[in-house]
Amino acid sequence: MEFKLEAHRIVSISLGKIYNSRVQRGGIKLHKNLLVSLVLRSARQVYLSDPCPGLYLAGHPGTPAPPQQLGEPAAGPPAGWGEPPPPAARSAWPEPEPQPERPTVPEALRTGDAETAAAVTGTGDALQGGEGVAAEAAWRRVEGQRETAAGGAGGPAGGSDVFPEGPRAARRPCGCPPGDEDTLSAAPRMDCCRTPRPAGDQPPATPPVCPRKRGAAGVGGGPAGCPAPGSTPLKKPRRNLEEQSGGAAAAAAEEEEEMETGNVANLISIFGSSFSGLLRKSPGGGREEAEGEESGPEATEPGQICCDKPVLRDINPWSTAIVAF
Amino acid sequence: MLGPWCSPTGSPAPLSCETGCREGSWILVCRLLVPTQVSLLSMEEDIDTRKINNSFLRDHSYATEADIISTVEFNHTGELLATGDKGGRVVIFQREQESKNQVHRRGEYNVYSTFQSHEPEFDYLKSLEIEEKINKIRWLPQQNAAYFLLSTNDKTVKLWKVSERDKRPEGYNLKDEEGRLRDPATITTLRVPVLRPMDLMVEATPRRVFANAHTYHINSISVNSDYETYMSADDLRINLWNFEITNQSFNIVDIKPANMEELTEVITAAEFHPHHCNTFVYSSSKGTIRLCDMRASALCDRHTKFFEEPEDPSNRSFFSEIISSISDVKFSHSGRYIMTRDYLTVKVWDLNMENRPIETYQVHDYLRSKLCSLYENDCIFDKFECVWNGSDSVIMTGSYNNFFRMFDRNTKRDVTLEASRENSKPRAILKPRKVCVGGKRRKDEISVDSLDFSKKILHTAWHPSENIIAVAATNNLYIFQDKVN
């Protein structure tokens, strides 16, 4: 369970970085975006492999307010951003517990949550200045591959060396002793990875009422609908963006939520020039389809496009994250 | 010939590169600000003629982003030290000449030349702004009275000539002293112009501009040992240039996949072998290093050697890939070893052994549990550099909180030092620092949670033959030297 939340949060952060890289000076940095996409992939693997089916069903929040340029009106912030971080997460940089046998990531999970509370306003700007790519085009693409990717096998060609690691990462993102997929039951894993989580964590299965939930949609619905405590610390910087995204965009995005393999043209028309630099080649939706589309990235040699592909195929179609940005 | 250069008592110190890690042996020589006004700290206890220092000793608690130093490099003799900053400027410092009167002024560096190397550009075709930040500076060996260096931003490499002018011609026939043309009718005699001394002027002129060869962001340049060619590396390609030819370059490495969706790694750094002009290495974001021989083929996509250490599965996390990305690779002066820096470690590899490094040094392993937070605030993407000392016995790299670390490869001792304004008294001896990773914190220790992650030492340089180091901390340049008793 905690994996899912943490993974969700990491995905949100990663998408934010990718999105913000669009506005960063100097153009999109291929190296950083590649690294972010790798993190996305790992997080998504964890998310998809964590056996908590309830999350998928819990309150499909509906409309993702799509990423907007900072000047545009917002549809409303997604759920997932409405809750304050758990009280235990307030302290920044808690002293690391002397648990040498504990895996490192749970430590990171806890401190990460705590840290975000403290560092978020600072990082909010950092995230603004981060890096990114068209998020919804990104998750359009991934939508089409989710089935293949979910199994952790194959996926986009060339990603195979990472995907086998994916499930492994999913199993042991926190460095828990490697166990067989079958034998690794939920209990011990949660044991070893739950400790860092404060007791005050609310179960994601019951999305708390939040006035700003409207715009959210979750991948698989669930966690987006329920404000992941881990993700909320970022609500402050995100809220500005959320409030600025357009209602029309939200409506259109809601449409797309239904469509598994998106219609990029819709998005393009909505976002217009926001993505002209990234999707200049084929606004007609060729991008999300063509797995092996070469003409696009090849012809549009510019550095800003070249990083789309590896990033796009990893972006999880989680609308909350997208809405936030 | 080298006078006493660190001991106030004046007794000559043997020139040695063997030190480095003894406690209490590093002292601050000077702290240089590289803003629009350069100020120097007076190193003298007594009042000195350099009174400008006091008036400039403002507390620069803020730094404009353009002043942030982005690269530091000594030239081949160590006489000059070049810095590049985010604003596209290059500032060159020159070592103070030794003088009998002020023996311990030797070792200080003063501003020699400042020039704007790169300007912000806008690529209209791609709607991309090209940053003017200087990513790397590399000196050419000196072959005449002038100095040459290469400086690069994301897209364009420039060759600069830095020369001194201390004479000017006077007595032209057709021009008067102000340079205005004279009416030929007024000229009744002819004279030969003569060179008269003038105040020393250092001028920098761009001699070559190597542009339009890189689609992606240039991360490295490296001068070949033949001194005729150099290479520039971006995320996916490495190009070989001849210094004389600016309108074409040879592509020697291309790792761009036919389908960009298959992209899994990028080039992060590249360097020529110090002696073999056909050999170079490049590092990748996957933590691997490839050594290539240009004699093997024109396009060195197939490596000659491949250095990779198997990953430790127990350390796997979401961020394993990020922290294994190599941010810097440097040949040792001997050419026998390469050193690589990834986020948490520095590794030394023997060129003859590809399957694992021969030495691994933990720079700040206490950050391993903080990776998620460091990911959020983007610190995990910081690209630290690493340097060898002149004798390849000590390696140095930076960390956070303005800490930098030195590792003595022979004694296996290491030291953490801090480049901070608080320690900026002249000749102040650097006190070793220690980070407390848990449990009881001792008096002098700093806890991990108190580290300031906005103060990072990414760029350092070590004098090629002496124990003098330059450490860039945001917009400050610290120069330390080893005080040999």
mmCIF file of C-alpha atoms in Angstrom, chain B residues 135-400:
data_model
loop_
_atom_site.group_PDB
_atom_site.id
_atom_site.type_symbol
_atom_site.label_atom_id
_atom_site.label_comp_id
_atom_site.label_asym_id
_atom_site.label_seq_id
_atom_site.Cartn_x
_atom_site.Cartn_y
_atom_site.Cartn_z
ATOM 1 C CA ASN B 135 30.022 24.558 -19.342
ATOM 2 C CA LYS B 136 33.720 23.866 -19.692
ATOM 3 C CA ILE B 137 37.018 25.607 -20.182
ATOM 4 C CA ARG B 138 40.096 23.799 -21.380
ATOM 5 C CA TRP B 139 43.506 25.340 -21.823
ATOM 6 C CA LEU B 140 45.829 24.658 -24.667
ATOM 7 C CA PRO B 141 49.474 24.204 -23.839
ATOM 8 C CA GLN B 142 51.387 27.385 -24.268
ATOM 9 C CA GLN B 143 53.351 27.581 -27.474
ATOM 10 C CA ASN B 144 54.142 31.265 -27.618
ATOM 11 C CA ALA B 145 53.657 34.361 -25.580
ATOM 12 C CA ALA B 146 49.892 34.187 -25.822
ATOM 13 C CA TYR B 147 47.571 31.860 -23.969
ATOM 14 C CA PHE B 148 44.846 29.923 -25.677
ATOM 15 C CA LEU B 149 41.795 28.360 -24.167
ATOM 16 C CA LEU B 150 38.636 26.706 -25.329
ATOM 17 C CA SER B 151 35.368 27.673 -23.745
ATOM 18 C CA THR B 152 32.007 26.192 -24.522
ATOM 19 C CA ASN B 153 28.384 26.678 -23.745
ATOM 20 C CA ASP B 154 25.624 24.261 -24.699
ATOM 21 C CA LYS B 155 26.112 24.623 -28.410
ATOM 22 C CA THR B 156 29.206 26.537 -29.418
ATOM 23 C CA VAL B 157 32.887 26.117 -28.686
ATOM 24 C CA LYS B 158 35.194 29.090 -28.956
ATOM 25 C CA LEU B 159 38.940 29.364 -29.032
ATOM 26 C CA TRP B 160 40.160 32.439 -27.214
ATOM 27 C CA LYS B 161 43.545 34.018 -27.402
ATOM 28 C CA VAL B 162 44.643 35.883 -24.336
ATOM 29 C CA SER B 163 47.640 38.064 -24.885
ATOM 30 C CA GLU B 164 49.444 40.873 -23.196
ATOM 31 C CA ARG B 165 50.220 44.150 -24.653
ATOM 32 C CA ASP B 166 52.669 46.354 -22.904
ATOM 33 C CA LYS B 167 53.912 48.457 -25.763
ATOM 34 C CA ARG B 168 52.166 50.542 -28.273
ATOM 35 C CA PRO B 169 53.378 52.094 -31.444
ATOM 36 C CA GLU B 170 53.784 55.802 -31.564
ATOM 37 C CA GLY B 171 54.799 58.148 -34.285
ATOM 38 C CA TYR B 172 52.664 57.216 -37.201
ATOM 39 C CA ASN B 173 52.998 59.388 -40.191
ATOM 40 C CA LEU B 174 49.504 59.335 -41.504
ATOM 41 C CA LYS B 175 47.718 59.422 -38.196
ATOM 42 C CA ASP B 176 48.125 61.746 -35.317
ATOM 43 C CA GLU B 177 48.336 60.670 -31.735
ATOM 44 C CA GLU B 178 44.595 60.451 -31.381
ATOM 45 C CA GLY B 179 44.291 58.337 -34.430
ATOM 46 C CA ARG B 180 42.819 60.893 -36.732
ATOM 47 C CA LEU B 181 44.030 60.962 -40.218
ATOM 48 C CA ARG B 182 46.354 63.730 -41.036
ATOM 49 C CA ASP B 183 46.101 65.782 -44.095
ATOM 50 C CA PRO B 184 48.834 64.473 -46.323
ATOM 51 C CA ALA B 185 49.647 67.974 -47.351
ATOM 52 C CA THR B 186 50.835 68.693 -43.830
ATOM 53 C CA ILE B 187 53.322 65.907 -43.756
ATOM 54 C CA THR B 188 56.738 67.204 -44.432
ATOM 55 C CA THR B 189 58.932 64.584 -42.868
ATOM 56 C CA LEU B 190 58.753 60.885 -42.350
ATOM 57 C CA ARG B 191 59.598 59.052 -39.239
ATOM 58 C CA VAL B 192 59.648 55.470 -38.196
ATOM 59 C CA PRO B 193 57.036 54.589 -35.611
ATOM 60 C CA VAL B 194 58.502 53.282 -32.407
ATOM 61 C CA LEU B 195 57.118 51.066 -29.710
ATOM 62 C CA ARG B 196 56.783 52.734 -26.399
ATOM 63 C CA PRO B 197 55.908 51.059 -23.157
ATOM 64 C CA MET B 198 52.399 51.330 -21.916
ATOM 65 C CA ASP B 199 50.434 49.983 -19.018
ATOM 66 C CA LEU B 200 50.022 46.311 -19.289
ATOM 67 C CA MET B 201 46.849 45.428 -21.041
ATOM 68 C CA VAL B 202 45.537 41.938 -21.353
ATOM 69 C CA GLU B 203 43.246 41.395 -24.223
ATOM 70 C CA ALA B 204 41.204 38.402 -25.203
ATOM 71 C CA THR B 205 40.140 37.821 -28.741
ATOM 72 C CA PRO B 206 38.057 35.013 -30.140
ATOM 73 C CA ARG B 207 40.158 33.278 -32.715
ATOM 74 C CA ARG B 208 37.839 30.473 -33.715
ATOM 75 C CA VAL B 209 34.190 29.769 -33.301
ATOM 76 C CA PHE B 210 33.106 26.166 -33.686
ATOM 77 C CA ALA B 211 29.389 26.277 -34.037
ATOM 78 C CA ASN B 212 26.410 24.377 -35.320
ATOM 79 C CA ALA B 213 27.779 20.940 -34.779
ATOM 80 C CA HIS B 214 25.750 19.815 -31.823
ATOM 81 C CA THR B 215 22.079 19.106 -31.659
ATOM 82 C CA TYR B 216 22.149 18.311 -27.990
ATOM 83 C CA HIS B 217 23.819 20.031 -25.084
ATOM 84 C CA ILE B 218 27.598 19.994 -25.019
ATOM 85 C CA ASN B 219 28.836 18.592 -21.725
ATOM 86 C CA SER B 220 32.567 18.148 -22.338
ATOM 87 C CA ILE B 221 35.478 19.336 -24.370
ATOM 88 C CA SER B 222 38.921 17.802 -24.315
ATOM 89 C CA VAL B 223 42.122 18.857 -26.017
ATOM 90 C CA ASN B 224 44.036 16.049 -27.628
ATOM 91 C CA SER B 225 47.642 15.406 -26.789
ATOM 92 C CA ASP B 226 48.561 16.167 -30.358
ATOM 93 C CA TYR B 227 47.502 19.753 -29.692
ATOM 94 C CA GLU B 228 45.966 19.874 -33.121
ATOM 95 C CA THR B 229 42.598 18.419 -32.443
ATOM 96 C CA TYR B 230 40.033 18.421 -29.723
ATOM 97 C CA MET B 231 36.708 16.798 -29.147
ATOM 98 C CA SER B 232 33.372 18.084 -27.994
ATOM 99 C CA ALA B 233 30.754 15.771 -26.567
ATOM 100 C CA ASP B 234 27.045 16.259 -26.214
ATOM 101 C CA ASP B 235 24.390 13.902 -24.918
ATOM 102 C CA LEU B 236 24.481 11.600 -27.872
ATOM 103 C CA ARG B 237 27.439 12.460 -30.058
ATOM 104 C CA ILE B 238 31.098 13.243 -29.894
ATOM 105 C CA ASN B 239 32.742 15.358 -32.555
ATOM 106 C CA LEU B 240 36.392 15.713 -33.379
ATOM 107 C CA TRP B 241 37.636 19.103 -34.457
ATOM 108 C CA ASN B 242 40.801 20.497 -35.855
ATOM 109 C CA PHE B 243 41.677 23.812 -34.289
ATOM 110 C CA GLU B 244 42.185 25.366 -37.662
ATOM 111 C CA ILE B 245 38.935 24.270 -39.224
ATOM 112 C CA THR B 246 35.705 25.649 -37.941
ATOM 113 C CA ASN B 247 33.238 24.727 -40.606
ATOM 114 C CA GLN B 248 33.409 21.010 -40.205
ATOM 115 C CA SER B 249 33.984 18.401 -37.602
ATOM 116 C CA PHE B 250 34.155 14.650 -37.611
ATOM 117 C CA ASN B 251 31.617 12.664 -35.708
ATOM 118 C CA ILE B 252 33.440 9.913 -33.889
ATOM 119 C CA VAL B 253 30.787 8.636 -31.530
ATOM 120 C CA ASP B 254 27.082 8.502 -32.146
ATOM 121 C CA ILE B 255 24.872 6.676 -29.715
ATOM 122 C CA LYS B 256 21.636 8.077 -30.916
ATOM 123 C CA PRO B 257 19.276 5.184 -31.540
ATOM 124 C CA ALA B 258 17.375 5.030 -34.768
ATOM 125 C CA ASN B 259 14.244 5.178 -32.739
ATOM 126 C CA MET B 260 14.487 7.678 -29.975
ATOM 127 C CA GLU B 261 12.085 5.643 -27.953
ATOM 128 C CA GLU B 262 14.833 3.160 -27.485
ATOM 129 C CA LEU B 263 17.088 5.683 -25.865
ATOM 130 C CA THR B 264 18.386 4.323 -22.627
ATOM 131 C CA GLU B 265 21.566 6.183 -21.963
ATOM 132 C CA VAL B 266 23.342 9.379 -22.836
ATOM 133 C CA ILE B 267 26.937 10.504 -22.863
ATOM 134 C CA THR B 268 27.774 12.447 -19.748
ATOM 135 C CA ALA B 269 31.490 13.210 -20.072
ATOM 136 C CA ALA B 270 34.412 12.533 -22.379
ATOM 137 C CA GLU B 271 38.152 13.003 -22.265
ATOM 138 C CA PHE B 272 41.191 12.258 -24.354
ATOM 139 C CA HIS B 273 43.986 10.160 -23.002
ATOM 140 C CA PRO B 274 46.766 12.439 -21.765
ATOM 141 C CA HIS B 275 49.437 10.800 -23.878
ATOM 142 C CA HIS B 276 47.857 8.626 -26.525
ATOM 143 C CA CYS B 277 46.255 10.836 -29.077
ATOM 144 C CA ASN B 278 44.173 8.014 -30.467
ATOM 145 C CA THR B 279 42.490 7.056 -27.210
ATOM 146 C CA PHE B 280 39.633 8.623 -25.396
ATOM 147 C CA VAL B 281 36.970 7.626 -22.912
ATOM 148 C CA TYR B 282 33.398 8.618 -22.460
ATOM 149 C CA SER B 283 31.053 7.967 -19.599
ATOM 150 C CA SER B 284 27.352 7.326 -19.715
ATOM 151 C CA SER B 285 24.300 7.933 -17.632
ATOM 152 C CA LYS B 286 24.175 4.231 -16.903
ATOM 153 C CA GLY B 287 27.397 4.290 -14.974
ATOM 154 C CA THR B 288 29.547 2.777 -17.674
ATOM 155 C CA ILE B 289 32.734 4.003 -19.262
ATOM 156 C CA ARG B 290 33.829 3.198 -22.753
ATOM 157 C CA LEU B 291 37.355 3.517 -23.994
ATOM 158 C CA CYS B 292 37.689 4.004 -27.706
ATOM 159 C CA ASP B 293 40.574 3.853 -30.096
ATOM 160 C CA MET B 294 40.265 6.096 -33.099
ATOM 161 C CA ARG B 295 42.586 3.886 -35.072
ATOM 162 C CA ALA B 296 40.061 1.112 -35.020
ATOM 163 C CA SER B 297 37.486 2.848 -37.133
ATOM 164 C CA ALA B 298 36.304 6.235 -38.152
ATOM 165 C CA LEU B 299 33.166 5.958 -36.101
ATOM 166 C CA CYS B 300 34.010 4.711 -32.669
ATOM 167 C CA ASP B 301 30.649 3.318 -31.784
ATOM 168 C CA ARG B 302 32.208 0.055 -30.847
ATOM 169 C CA HIS B 303 34.298 0.474 -27.814
ATOM 170 C CA THR B 304 37.679 -1.002 -27.246
ATOM 171 C CA LYS B 305 37.109 -1.391 -23.543
ATOM 172 C CA PHE B 306 33.981 -1.287 -21.501
ATOM 173 C CA PHE B 307 34.125 -0.501 -17.819
ATOM 174 C CA GLU B 308 31.166 -1.367 -15.701
ATOM 175 C CA GLU B 309 30.680 -2.476 -12.165
ATOM 176 C CA PRO B 310 27.794 -4.804 -11.493
ATOM 177 C CA GLU B 311 25.089 -3.157 -9.503
ATOM 178 C CA ASP B 312 24.607 -4.099 -5.907
ATOM 179 C CA PRO B 313 21.072 -5.412 -5.805
ATOM 180 C CA SER B 314 20.642 -4.617 -2.160
ATOM 181 C CA ASN B 315 20.940 -0.945 -2.920
ATOM 182 C CA ARG B 316 18.241 -0.903 -5.478
ATOM 183 C CA SER B 317 15.709 1.878 -5.221
ATOM 184 C CA PHE B 318 13.685 4.133 -7.402
ATOM 185 C CA PHE B 319 16.722 6.278 -7.847
ATOM 186 C CA SER B 320 19.380 3.703 -8.481
ATOM 187 C CA GLU B 321 19.717 4.713 -12.056
ATOM 188 C CA ILE B 322 20.073 8.358 -11.279
ATOM 189 C CA ILE B 323 22.777 7.923 -8.713
ATOM 190 C CA SER B 324 24.736 5.608 -10.923
ATOM 191 C CA SER B 325 24.908 8.170 -13.699
ATOM 192 C CA ILE B 326 28.491 9.325 -14.043
ATOM 193 C CA SER B 327 28.887 13.058 -13.844
ATOM 194 C CA ASP B 328 32.607 13.352 -14.537
ATOM 195 C CA VAL B 329 35.442 11.229 -15.845
ATOM 196 C CA LYS B 330 39.116 12.144 -15.632
ATOM 197 C CA PHE B 331 42.255 10.402 -16.721
ATOM 198 C CA SER B 332 45.051 10.342 -14.207
ATOM 199 C CA HIS B 333 48.122 12.307 -15.191
ATOM 200 C CA SER B 334 49.897 9.049 -15.764
ATOM 201 C CA GLY B 335 47.215 7.879 -18.138
ATOM 202 C CA ARG B 336 46.980 4.580 -16.365
ATOM 203 C CA TYR B 337 43.804 5.203 -14.410
ATOM 204 C CA ILE B 338 40.485 6.885 -14.857
ATOM 205 C CA MET B 339 38.407 8.360 -12.118
ATOM 206 C CA THR B 340 34.651 8.622 -12.298
ATOM 207 C CA ARG B 341 32.190 10.480 -10.131
ATOM 208 C CA ASP B 342 28.648 9.443 -9.638
ATOM 209 C CA TYR B 343 26.249 10.916 -7.178
ATOM 210 C CA LEU B 344 27.499 9.225 -4.048
ATOM 211 C CA THR B 345 30.927 7.874 -4.859
ATOM 212 C CA VAL B 346 34.201 8.428 -6.619
ATOM 213 C CA LYS B 347 35.740 5.426 -8.296
ATOM 214 C CA VAL B 348 39.198 4.818 -9.647
ATOM 215 C CA TRP B 349 39.522 2.350 -12.479
ATOM 216 C CA ASP B 350 42.584 0.704 -13.861
ATOM 217 C CA LEU B 351 42.482 0.793 -17.628
ATOM 218 C CA ASN B 352 43.543 -2.797 -17.619
ATOM 219 C CA MET B 353 40.628 -4.020 -15.566
ATOM 220 C CA GLU B 354 37.173 -3.517 -16.905
ATOM 221 C CA ASN B 355 34.941 -5.448 -14.603
ATOM 222 C CA ARG B 356 35.203 -3.311 -11.545
ATOM 223 C CA PRO B 357 36.968 -0.253 -10.181
ATOM 224 C CA ILE B 358 40.104 -0.729 -8.153
ATOM 225 C CA GLU B 359 39.044 1.851 -5.607
ATOM 226 C CA THR B 360 35.721 3.219 -4.494
ATOM 227 C CA TYR B 361 35.391 6.162 -2.161
ATOM 228 C CA GLN B 362 32.174 7.176 -0.490
ATOM 229 C CA VAL B 363 31.748 10.890 -0.751
ATOM 230 C CA HIS B 364 28.554 11.368 1.209
ATOM 231 C CA ASP B 365 26.916 8.041 1.713
ATOM 232 C CA TYR B 366 24.677 9.508 4.386
ATOM 233 C CA LEU B 367 22.619 10.895 1.545
ATOM 234 C CA ARG B 368 21.635 7.462 0.398
ATOM 235 C CA SER B 369 18.619 7.502 2.642
ATOM 236 C CA LYS B 370 17.599 10.941 1.476
ATOM 237 C CA LEU B 371 17.439 10.245 -2.192
ATOM 238 C CA CYS B 372 13.739 10.857 -2.493
ATOM 239 C CA SER B 373 14.001 14.309 -1.051
ATOM 240 C CA LEU B 374 17.038 15.040 -3.108
ATOM 241 C CA TYR B 375 15.075 13.974 -6.111
ATOM 242 C CA GLU B 376 12.306 16.357 -5.279
ATOM 243 C CA ASN B 377 14.544 19.339 -4.885
ATOM 244 C CA ASP B 378 16.571 18.362 -7.925
ATOM 245 C CA CYS B 379 19.774 17.983 -5.997
ATOM 246 C CA ILE B 380 20.067 14.424 -7.155
ATOM 247 C CA PHE B 381 20.791 15.752 -10.606
ATOM 248 C CA ASP B 382 23.772 17.795 -9.485
ATOM 249 C CA LYS B 383 26.844 17.023 -11.491
ATOM 250 C CA PHE B 384 29.892 16.939 -9.295
ATOM 251 C CA GLU B 385 33.335 16.972 -10.800
ATOM 252 C CA CYS B 386 36.428 15.231 -9.548
ATOM 253 C CA VAL B 387 40.115 16.000 -9.910
ATOM 254 C CA TRP B 388 43.475 14.342 -9.459
ATOM 255 C CA ASN B 389 46.420 16.013 -7.837
ATOM 256 C CA GLY B 390 49.617 16.336 -9.785
ATOM 257 C CA SER B 391 51.062 13.037 -8.685
ATOM 258 C CA ASP B 392 47.776 11.101 -8.865
ATOM 259 C CA SER B 393 48.043 10.257 -5.210
ATOM 260 C CA VAL B 394 45.122 12.323 -3.975
ATOM 261 C CA ILE B 395 41.695 12.818 -5.486
ATOM 262 C CA MET B 396 39.242 15.530 -4.638
ATOM 263 C CA THR B 397 35.588 16.135 -5.200
ATOM 264 C CA GLY B 398 32.848 18.349 -3.869
ATOM 265 C CA SER B 399 29.763 17.840 -1.770
ATOM 266 C CA TYR B 400 27.039 19.910 -0.141
#
